[in-house]
mmCIF file of C-alpha atoms in Angstrom:
data_model
loop_
_atom_site.group_PDB
_atom_site.id
_atom_site.type_symbol
_atom_site.label_atom_id
_atom_site.label_comp_id
_atom_site.label_asym_id
_atom_site.label_seq_id
_atom_site.Cartn_x
_atom_site.Cartn_y
_atom_site.Cartn_z
ATOM 1 C CA UNK A 20 102.517 73.968 166.547
ATOM 2 C CA UNK A 21 100.953 76.472 164.183
ATOM 3 C CA UNK A 22 101.271 75.771 160.449
ATOM 4 C CA UNK A 23 103.813 77.830 158.437
ATOM 5 C CA UNK A 24 102.720 81.364 157.571
ATOM 6 C CA UNK A 25 102.295 82.105 153.872
ATOM 7 C CA UNK A 26 103.121 85.730 153.001
ATOM 8 C CA UNK A 27 100.540 87.208 150.669
ATOM 9 C CA UNK A 28 101.692 89.890 148.239
ATOM 10 C CA UNK A 29 99.653 92.877 147.092
ATOM 11 C CA UNK A 30 99.486 91.323 143.605
ATOM 12 C CA UNK A 31 97.797 88.184 144.943
ATOM 13 C CA UNK A 32 95.281 90.344 146.797
ATOM 14 C CA UNK A 33 94.718 92.334 143.590
ATOM 15 C CA UNK A 34 93.873 89.100 141.751
ATOM 16 C CA UNK A 35 91.450 88.071 144.485
ATOM 17 C CA UNK A 36 89.775 91.473 144.422
ATOM 18 C CA UNK A 37 89.427 91.287 140.621
ATOM 19 C CA UNK A 38 87.699 87.904 140.879
ATOM 20 C CA UNK A 39 85.389 89.279 143.551
ATOM 21 C CA UNK A 40 84.403 92.278 141.393
ATOM 22 C CA UNK A 41 84.581 90.654 137.959
ATOM 23 C CA UNK A 42 82.019 93.051 136.463
ATOM 24 C CA UNK A 43 84.631 95.846 136.791
ATOM 25 C CA UNK A 44 87.880 96.032 134.756
ATOM 26 C CA UNK A 45 91.083 95.891 136.810
ATOM 27 C CA UNK A 46 94.136 97.533 135.246
ATOM 28 C CA UNK A 47 97.612 96.422 136.299
ATOM 29 C CA UNK A 48 100.305 98.839 135.088
ATOM 30 C CA UNK A 49 103.962 97.816 135.316
ATOM 31 C CA UNK A 50 106.111 100.929 135.102
ATOM 32 C CA UNK A 51 109.503 100.870 133.359
ATOM 33 C CA UNK A 52 109.126 97.218 132.364
ATOM 34 C CA UNK A 53 112.430 97.054 130.511
ATOM 35 C CA UNK A 54 114.763 98.033 133.341
ATOM 36 C CA UNK A 55 115.256 94.248 133.529
ATOM 37 C CA UNK A 56 114.634 91.528 130.925
ATOM 38 C CA UNK A 57 110.900 90.844 130.983
ATOM 39 C CA UNK A 58 111.430 87.058 131.006
ATOM 40 C CA UNK A 59 113.254 87.301 134.354
ATOM 41 C CA UNK A 60 110.159 88.409 136.268
ATOM 42 C CA UNK A 61 107.159 87.845 133.982
ATOM 43 C CA UNK A 62 107.791 84.453 132.395
ATOM 44 C CA UNK A 63 105.071 82.646 134.370
ATOM 45 C CA UNK A 64 102.396 85.112 133.285
ATOM 46 C CA UNK A 65 103.506 84.979 129.632
ATOM 47 C CA UNK A 66 103.365 81.199 129.778
ATOM 48 C CA UNK A 67 99.968 80.919 131.452
ATOM 49 C CA UNK A 68 98.164 83.289 129.068
ATOM 50 C CA UNK A 69 98.926 80.827 126.276
ATOM 51 C CA UNK A 70 96.154 78.526 127.553
ATOM 52 C CA UNK A 71 93.341 81.067 127.753
ATOM 53 C CA UNK A 72 89.973 79.477 127.162
ATOM 54 C CA UNK A 73 86.320 80.056 127.886
ATOM 55 C CA UNK A 74 85.305 77.728 130.706
ATOM 56 C CA UNK A 75 82.407 77.216 133.085
ATOM 57 C CA UNK A 76 83.765 77.657 136.597
ATOM 58 C CA UNK A 77 81.964 75.581 139.183
ATOM 59 C CA UNK A 78 82.291 76.822 142.738
ATOM 60 C CA UNK A 79 80.889 73.576 144.126
ATOM 61 C CA UNK A 80 77.650 75.225 145.126
ATOM 62 C CA UNK A 81 75.629 74.949 141.903
ATOM 63 C CA UNK A 82 76.594 78.515 140.936
ATOM 64 C CA UNK A 83 78.694 77.963 137.815
ATOM 65 C CA UNK A 84 79.471 80.903 135.547
ATOM 66 C CA UNK A 85 81.338 81.240 132.262
ATOM 67 C CA UNK A 86 84.605 83.175 132.040
ATOM 68 C CA UNK A 87 87.658 83.553 129.814
ATOM 69 C CA UNK A 88 90.495 82.441 132.032
ATOM 70 C CA UNK A 89 93.645 80.322 132.297
ATOM 71 C CA UNK A 90 95.302 77.641 134.359
ATOM 72 C CA UNK A 91 96.231 78.891 137.848
ATOM 73 C CA UNK A 92 98.897 81.600 137.815
ATOM 74 C CA UNK A 93 99.402 81.450 141.581
ATOM 75 C CA UNK A 94 99.632 77.822 142.695
ATOM 76 C CA UNK A 95 99.151 76.517 146.223
ATOM 77 C CA UNK A 96 98.932 72.785 145.509
ATOM 78 C CA UNK A 97 102.201 72.157 147.409
ATOM 79 C CA UNK A 98 100.917 73.719 150.641
ATOM 80 C CA UNK A 99 99.757 71.587 153.529
ATOM 81 C CA UNK A 100 96.009 71.730 154.072
ATOM 82 C CA UNK A 101 96.185 73.808 157.276
ATOM 83 C CA UNK A 102 98.493 76.364 155.660
ATOM 84 C CA UNK A 103 96.301 76.499 152.561
ATOM 85 C CA UNK A 104 93.161 77.110 154.633
ATOM 86 C CA UNK A 105 94.911 79.977 156.429
ATOM 87 C CA UNK A 106 95.950 81.511 153.106
ATOM 88 C CA UNK A 107 92.356 81.591 151.855
ATOM 89 C CA UNK A 108 91.155 83.038 155.151
ATOM 90 C CA UNK A 109 93.891 85.702 155.345
ATOM 91 C CA UNK A 110 93.287 86.764 151.752
ATOM 92 C CA UNK A 111 89.849 88.177 152.544
ATOM 93 C CA UNK A 112 89.869 88.733 156.313
ATOM 94 C CA UNK A 113 89.641 92.357 157.435
ATOM 95 C CA UNK A 114 89.573 93.739 153.881
ATOM 96 C CA UNK A 115 87.093 96.574 153.273
ATOM 97 C CA UNK A 116 86.702 95.577 149.621
ATOM 98 C CA UNK A 117 85.755 92.047 150.678
ATOM 99 C CA UNK A 118 83.231 93.291 153.231
ATOM 100 C CA UNK A 119 81.642 95.553 150.598
ATOM 101 C CA UNK A 120 81.225 92.801 147.987
ATOM 102 C CA UNK A 121 77.777 91.628 146.978
ATOM 103 C CA UNK A 122 76.214 88.953 149.146
ATOM 104 C CA UNK A 123 77.795 85.534 148.715
ATOM 105 C CA UNK A 124 80.468 86.624 146.217
ATOM 106 C CA UNK A 125 83.448 86.248 148.600
ATOM 107 C CA UNK A 126 82.380 82.770 149.622
ATOM 108 C CA UNK A 127 81.905 81.837 145.978
ATOM 109 C CA UNK A 128 85.422 83.019 145.080
ATOM 110 C CA UNK A 129 86.881 81.197 148.078
ATOM 111 C CA UNK A 130 85.314 77.948 146.898
ATOM 112 C CA UNK A 131 86.779 78.423 143.414
ATOM 113 C CA UNK A 132 90.265 79.112 144.817
ATOM 114 C CA UNK A 133 90.018 76.020 146.995
ATOM 115 C CA UNK A 134 88.909 73.855 144.068
ATOM 116 C CA UNK A 135 91.787 75.165 141.913
ATOM 117 C CA UNK A 136 94.366 75.140 144.727
ATOM 118 C CA UNK A 137 95.390 78.543 143.389
ATOM 119 C CA UNK A 138 94.256 81.638 141.490
ATOM 120 C CA UNK A 139 93.648 81.851 137.772
ATOM 121 C CA UNK A 140 94.107 85.064 135.785
ATOM 122 C CA UNK A 141 90.802 86.966 136.153
ATOM 123 C CA UNK A 142 88.880 87.596 132.909
ATOM 124 C CA UNK A 143 88.620 91.298 133.788
ATOM 125 C CA UNK A 144 92.373 91.832 134.351
ATOM 126 C CA UNK A 145 94.077 94.082 131.787
ATOM 127 C CA UNK A 146 97.874 94.107 132.078
ATOM 128 C CA UNK A 147 99.890 96.944 130.563
ATOM 129 C CA UNK A 148 103.347 98.367 131.007
ATOM 130 C CA UNK A 149 105.367 101.448 130.180
ATOM 131 C CA UNK A 150 108.843 101.485 128.661
ATOM 132 C CA UNK A 151 111.368 104.121 127.723
ATOM 133 C CA UNK A 152 113.861 102.921 125.140
ATOM 134 C CA UNK A 153 117.438 104.167 125.495
ATOM 135 C CA UNK A 154 120.951 102.765 125.883
ATOM 136 C CA UNK A 155 120.393 102.029 129.593
ATOM 137 C CA UNK A 156 117.386 99.718 129.126
ATOM 138 C CA UNK A 157 116.835 96.154 127.896
ATOM 139 C CA UNK A 158 115.361 95.333 124.517
ATOM 140 C CA UNK A 159 112.425 92.967 124.080
ATOM 141 C CA UNK A 160 112.858 89.451 122.777
ATOM 142 C CA UNK A 161 110.583 88.302 119.969
ATOM 143 C CA UNK A 162 108.838 85.800 122.246
ATOM 144 C CA UNK A 163 107.750 88.709 124.453
ATOM 145 C CA UNK A 164 106.669 90.874 121.517
ATOM 146 C CA UNK A 165 104.680 87.949 120.083
ATOM 147 C CA UNK A 166 102.521 88.020 123.220
ATOM 148 C CA UNK A 167 102.060 91.779 123.457
ATOM 149 C CA UNK A 168 100.643 94.725 121.557
ATOM 150 C CA UNK A 169 103.068 97.671 121.307
ATOM 151 C CA UNK A 170 101.688 101.204 121.338
ATOM 152 C CA UNK A 171 103.888 104.243 120.776
ATOM 153 C CA UNK A 172 102.853 107.445 122.546
ATOM 154 C CA UNK A 173 105.085 110.038 120.947
ATOM 155 C CA UNK A 174 102.555 112.786 120.192
ATOM 156 C CA UNK A 175 103.291 115.756 122.467
ATOM 157 C CA UNK A 176 101.592 118.452 120.375
ATOM 158 C CA UNK A 177 99.446 119.654 123.300
ATOM 159 C CA UNK A 178 102.422 120.254 125.619
ATOM 160 C CA UNK A 179 102.755 123.758 124.147
ATOM 161 C CA UNK A 180 99.159 124.762 124.904
ATOM 162 C CA UNK A 181 99.146 127.186 127.859
ATOM 163 C CA UNK A 182 95.594 126.203 128.782
ATOM 164 C CA UNK A 183 96.594 122.550 129.223
ATOM 165 C CA UNK A 184 99.724 122.980 131.345
ATOM 166 C CA UNK A 185 99.279 121.287 134.705
ATOM 167 C CA UNK A 186 96.374 119.139 133.536
ATOM 168 C CA UNK A 187 98.345 116.294 131.950
ATOM 169 C CA UNK A 188 97.474 113.889 134.743
ATOM 170 C CA UNK A 189 93.795 114.817 134.946
ATOM 171 C CA UNK A 190 91.888 112.626 132.511
ATOM 172 C CA UNK A 191 88.459 111.975 134.067
ATOM 173 C CA UNK A 192 86.279 109.320 132.501
ATOM 174 C CA UNK A 193 83.095 107.553 133.410
ATOM 175 C CA UNK A 194 82.487 104.015 134.564
ATOM 176 C CA UNK A 195 83.738 101.215 132.325
ATOM 177 C CA UNK A 196 82.144 97.779 132.360
ATOM 178 C CA UNK A 197 84.453 94.777 132.217
ATOM 179 C CA UNK A 198 82.639 93.555 129.110
ATOM 180 C CA UNK A 199 83.838 96.694 127.258
ATOM 181 C CA UNK A 200 87.466 96.492 128.368
ATOM 182 C CA UNK A 201 87.966 92.790 127.628
ATOM 183 C CA UNK A 202 87.718 91.167 124.217
ATOM 184 C CA UNK A 203 85.430 88.285 123.371
ATOM 185 C CA UNK A 204 87.654 86.631 120.748
ATOM 186 C CA UNK A 205 90.297 84.110 121.793
ATOM 187 C CA UNK A 206 91.564 82.577 118.563
ATOM 188 C CA UNK A 207 91.971 83.307 114.893
ATOM 189 C CA UNK A 208 89.105 80.921 114.274
ATOM 190 C CA UNK A 209 86.865 83.022 116.547
ATOM 191 C CA UNK A 210 87.788 86.109 114.522
ATOM 192 C CA UNK A 211 86.979 84.394 111.217
ATOM 193 C CA UNK A 212 83.620 83.227 112.540
ATOM 194 C CA UNK A 213 82.856 86.783 113.671
ATOM 195 C CA UNK A 214 83.624 88.349 110.248
ATOM 196 C CA UNK A 215 84.890 86.037 107.522
ATOM 197 C CA UNK A 216 85.077 88.722 104.812
ATOM 198 C CA UNK A 217 87.361 91.015 106.817
ATOM 199 C CA UNK A 218 89.578 88.128 107.915
ATOM 200 C CA UNK A 219 89.923 86.976 104.297
ATOM 201 C CA UNK A 220 91.142 90.465 103.319
ATOM 202 C CA UNK A 221 93.638 90.528 106.193
ATOM 203 C CA UNK A 222 94.937 87.019 105.411
ATOM 204 C CA UNK A 223 95.564 87.979 101.783
ATOM 205 C CA UNK A 224 97.824 90.816 102.937
ATOM 206 C CA UNK A 225 99.642 88.584 105.438
ATOM 207 C CA UNK A 226 100.156 85.888 102.804
ATOM 208 C CA UNK A 227 101.724 88.382 100.422
ATOM 209 C CA UNK A 228 104.089 89.699 103.102
ATOM 210 C CA UNK A 229 104.950 86.218 104.383
ATOM 211 C CA UNK A 230 105.109 83.989 101.334
ATOM 212 C CA UNK A 231 104.878 85.735 97.989
ATOM 213 C CA UNK A 232 107.535 87.335 95.802
ATOM 214 C CA UNK A 233 107.363 90.978 94.804
ATOM 215 C CA UNK A 234 108.580 92.284 91.449
ATOM 216 C CA UNK A 235 111.303 94.893 91.847
ATOM 217 C CA UNK A 236 112.795 96.933 89.034
ATOM 218 C CA UNK A 237 116.579 97.098 89.208
ATOM 219 C CA UNK A 238 119.513 98.077 87.019
ATOM 220 C CA UNK A 239 119.546 94.618 85.446
ATOM 221 C CA UNK A 240 115.806 94.506 84.868
ATOM 222 C CA UNK A 241 112.916 93.219 86.971
ATOM 223 C CA UNK A 242 113.641 90.638 89.665
ATOM 224 C CA UNK A 243 111.534 88.806 92.224
ATOM 225 C CA UNK A 244 112.223 89.476 95.910
ATOM 226 C CA UNK A 245 110.545 87.933 98.920
ATOM 227 C CA UNK A 246 109.693 90.043 101.943
ATOM 228 C CA UNK A 247 109.403 88.290 105.321
ATOM 229 C CA UNK A 248 110.022 84.739 104.053
ATOM 230 C CA UNK A 249 113.509 83.542 104.945
ATOM 231 C CA UNK A 250 113.953 86.181 107.650
ATOM 232 C CA UNK A 251 113.629 85.980 111.471
ATOM 233 C CA UNK A 252 110.692 88.379 111.145
ATOM 234 C CA UNK A 253 108.294 86.030 109.389
ATOM 235 C CA UNK A 254 104.751 86.067 110.792
ATOM 236 C CA UNK A 255 103.903 82.899 112.741
ATOM 237 C CA UNK A 256 100.545 81.481 113.814
ATOM 238 C CA UNK A 257 100.371 83.389 117.093
ATOM 239 C CA UNK A 258 101.002 86.757 115.444
ATOM 240 C CA UNK A 259 98.562 85.923 112.645
ATOM 241 C CA UNK A 260 95.826 85.177 115.170
ATOM 242 C CA UNK A 261 96.515 88.332 117.179
ATOM 243 C CA UNK A 262 96.363 90.452 114.025
ATOM 244 C CA UNK A 263 93.024 88.905 113.033
ATOM 245 C CA UNK A 264 91.573 89.395 116.520
ATOM 246 C CA UNK A 265 92.805 92.990 116.699
ATOM 247 C CA UNK A 266 91.346 93.901 113.303
ATOM 248 C CA UNK A 267 87.923 92.435 114.081
ATOM 249 C CA UNK A 268 87.713 93.938 117.570
ATOM 250 C CA UNK A 269 89.051 97.324 116.418
ATOM 251 C CA UNK A 270 86.578 97.640 113.543
ATOM 252 C CA UNK A 271 83.597 96.524 115.605
ATOM 253 C CA UNK A 272 80.693 98.982 115.374
ATOM 254 C CA UNK A 273 82.640 101.042 112.828
ATOM 255 C CA UNK A 274 85.148 102.466 115.337
ATOM 256 C CA UNK A 275 87.851 102.556 112.630
ATOM 257 C CA UNK A 276 88.167 101.264 109.083
ATOM 258 C CA UNK A 277 89.773 97.910 108.285
ATOM 259 C CA UNK A 278 92.795 99.488 106.523
ATOM 260 C CA UNK A 279 93.555 101.624 109.589
ATOM 261 C CA UNK A 280 93.185 98.654 111.969
ATOM 262 C CA UNK A 281 95.470 96.495 109.814
ATOM 263 C CA UNK A 282 97.988 99.338 109.523
ATOM 264 C CA UNK A 283 98.141 99.546 113.330
ATOM 265 C CA UNK A 284 98.308 95.761 113.752
ATOM 266 C CA UNK A 285 101.170 95.330 111.268
ATOM 267 C CA UNK A 286 103.144 98.014 113.064
ATOM 268 C CA UNK A 287 102.587 96.381 116.468
ATOM 269 C CA UNK A 288 103.008 92.727 115.506
ATOM 270 C CA UNK A 289 105.433 92.801 112.545
ATOM 271 C CA UNK A 290 107.502 95.973 112.533
ATOM 272 C CA UNK A 291 108.168 95.823 116.287
ATOM 273 C CA UNK A 292 110.125 92.575 115.735
ATOM 274 C CA UNK A 293 112.474 94.015 113.095
ATOM 275 C CA UNK A 294 115.964 95.032 114.176
ATOM 276 C CA UNK A 295 119.537 94.473 113.085
ATOM 277 C CA UNK A 296 122.502 95.928 111.228
ATOM 278 C CA UNK A 297 122.213 96.984 107.603
ATOM 279 C CA UNK A 298 123.434 93.574 106.455
ATOM 280 C CA UNK A 299 120.530 91.858 108.175
ATOM 281 C CA UNK A 300 118.032 94.671 107.562
ATOM 282 C CA UNK A 301 119.045 96.520 104.364
ATOM 283 C CA UNK A 302 117.576 99.935 103.657
ATOM 284 C CA UNK A 303 116.315 98.716 100.284
ATOM 285 C CA UNK A 304 114.406 95.873 101.953
ATOM 286 C CA UNK A 305 112.698 98.288 104.345
ATOM 287 C CA UNK A 306 111.717 100.516 101.430
ATOM 288 C CA UNK A 307 110.298 97.500 99.576
ATOM 289 C CA UNK A 308 108.320 96.455 102.646
ATOM 290 C CA UNK A 309 107.009 99.997 103.004
ATOM 291 C CA UNK A 310 105.932 100.165 99.359
ATOM 292 C CA UNK A 311 104.226 96.748 99.492
ATOM 293 C CA UNK A 312 102.239 97.518 102.666
ATOM 294 C CA UNK A 313 101.150 100.866 101.208
ATOM 295 C CA UNK A 314 99.962 99.258 97.969
ATOM 296 C CA UNK A 315 98.054 96.480 99.735
ATOM 297 C CA UNK A 316 96.299 98.814 102.190
ATOM 298 C CA UNK A 317 95.126 100.925 99.257
ATOM 299 C CA UNK A 318 93.256 97.921 97.832
ATOM 300 C CA UNK A 319 91.067 97.587 100.940
ATOM 301 C CA UNK A 320 87.623 99.257 101.207
ATOM 302 C CA UNK A 321 87.436 102.623 103.027
ATOM 303 C CA UNK A 322 91.172 103.288 102.657
ATOM 304 C CA UNK A 323 92.274 106.788 103.694
ATOM 305 C CA UNK A 324 95.843 107.954 103.118
ATOM 306 C CA UNK A 325 95.550 110.352 106.069
ATOM 307 C CA UNK A 326 94.569 107.534 108.455
ATOM 308 C CA UNK A 327 96.929 104.799 107.260
ATOM 309 C CA UNK A 328 100.362 106.272 107.951
ATOM 310 C CA UNK A 329 101.561 104.273 110.952
ATOM 311 C CA UNK A 330 103.590 101.669 109.034
ATOM 312 C CA UNK A 331 104.748 104.127 106.380
ATOM 313 C CA UNK A 332 106.101 106.641 108.885
ATOM 314 C CA UNK A 333 107.740 103.959 111.015
ATOM 315 C CA UNK A 334 109.410 102.208 108.060
ATOM 316 C CA UNK A 335 110.676 105.561 106.788
ATOM 317 C CA UNK A 336 112.312 106.218 110.168
ATOM 318 C CA UNK A 337 113.749 102.702 110.264
ATOM 319 C CA UNK A 338 115.203 103.073 106.765
ATOM 320 C CA UNK A 339 116.933 106.294 107.841
ATOM 321 C CA UNK A 340 118.384 104.472 110.867
ATOM 322 C CA UNK A 341 119.545 101.611 108.638
ATOM 323 C CA UNK A 342 121.587 104.052 106.545
ATOM 324 C CA UNK A 343 123.566 104.744 109.723
ATOM 325 C CA UNK A 344 124.389 101.056 110.185
ATOM 326 C CA UNK A 345 121.682 99.693 112.519
ATOM 327 C CA UNK A 346 117.918 99.921 112.715
ATOM 328 C CA UNK A 347 115.174 99.083 115.199
ATOM 329 C CA UNK A 348 111.469 99.679 115.610
ATOM 330 C CA UNK A 349 112.200 101.404 118.903
ATOM 331 C CA UNK A 350 113.133 105.050 118.465
ATOM 332 C CA UNK A 351 116.187 105.905 120.542
#
């Protein structure tokens, strides 16, 4: 009798192709991610990326190479040996991309898959998704937001330019090396070793938001109020590390200033987690948070009021929503 047939999905083949061409970035885009709760279909990926590390992969043929990767995402350790051998064979057999790979690369990747009894997340895989937030879609839990970077694309100023109508989908660009598309920093410690001075400045801002009290003038005089401390929105270790990594990577080679990078990071990693009714998220608290972030960004070198408006604009919108009874980072 023939062994059971394992059905390979296009995603598994995509992972294999990415490992075979690891000098090229592979972009996986999940459209309309929030039509269902993300945890229902993406929990395994979110879990596995937690153990990213830089390892030397040995293919058993004295051709080890270093890569940032994870434990296996696709696991075949429960398959019988004959079925497993067929899976590895079917994954590459008859594929044009496999036939076109550089000499020996397919066999090298096969040996790694066999040694792992599965497929790890490739170092050159960049996963992104699109969402539209309205009353018909699901919101994101904080554990999902803690593992993601949220970008808002609300600028439609060029949609009224006659010369650009019909060209929205045509955005040609040149070749991109995997080394450019993937970061080199894995932990907050890596970020601090890369640029201790910048990380120290960022940590001072995070400490103020997370732990310190802010003096607020009220009708009864000045009182001390804490910001994120004592709320569900307090910054934890994972978010701290992601903010540090983002700021160091974003400011590399002078692409943007540190204040602008931190402004973007706070919006993505802190403000995106804030939501609730006006008892949980009072308008006055949002205004205090807005004022504090503005004042702290102004103390950083190379601050520009024109560049650092992401948090200020978002918190202004959220405060207006809070006046109506409920607020959220996500514009509806």
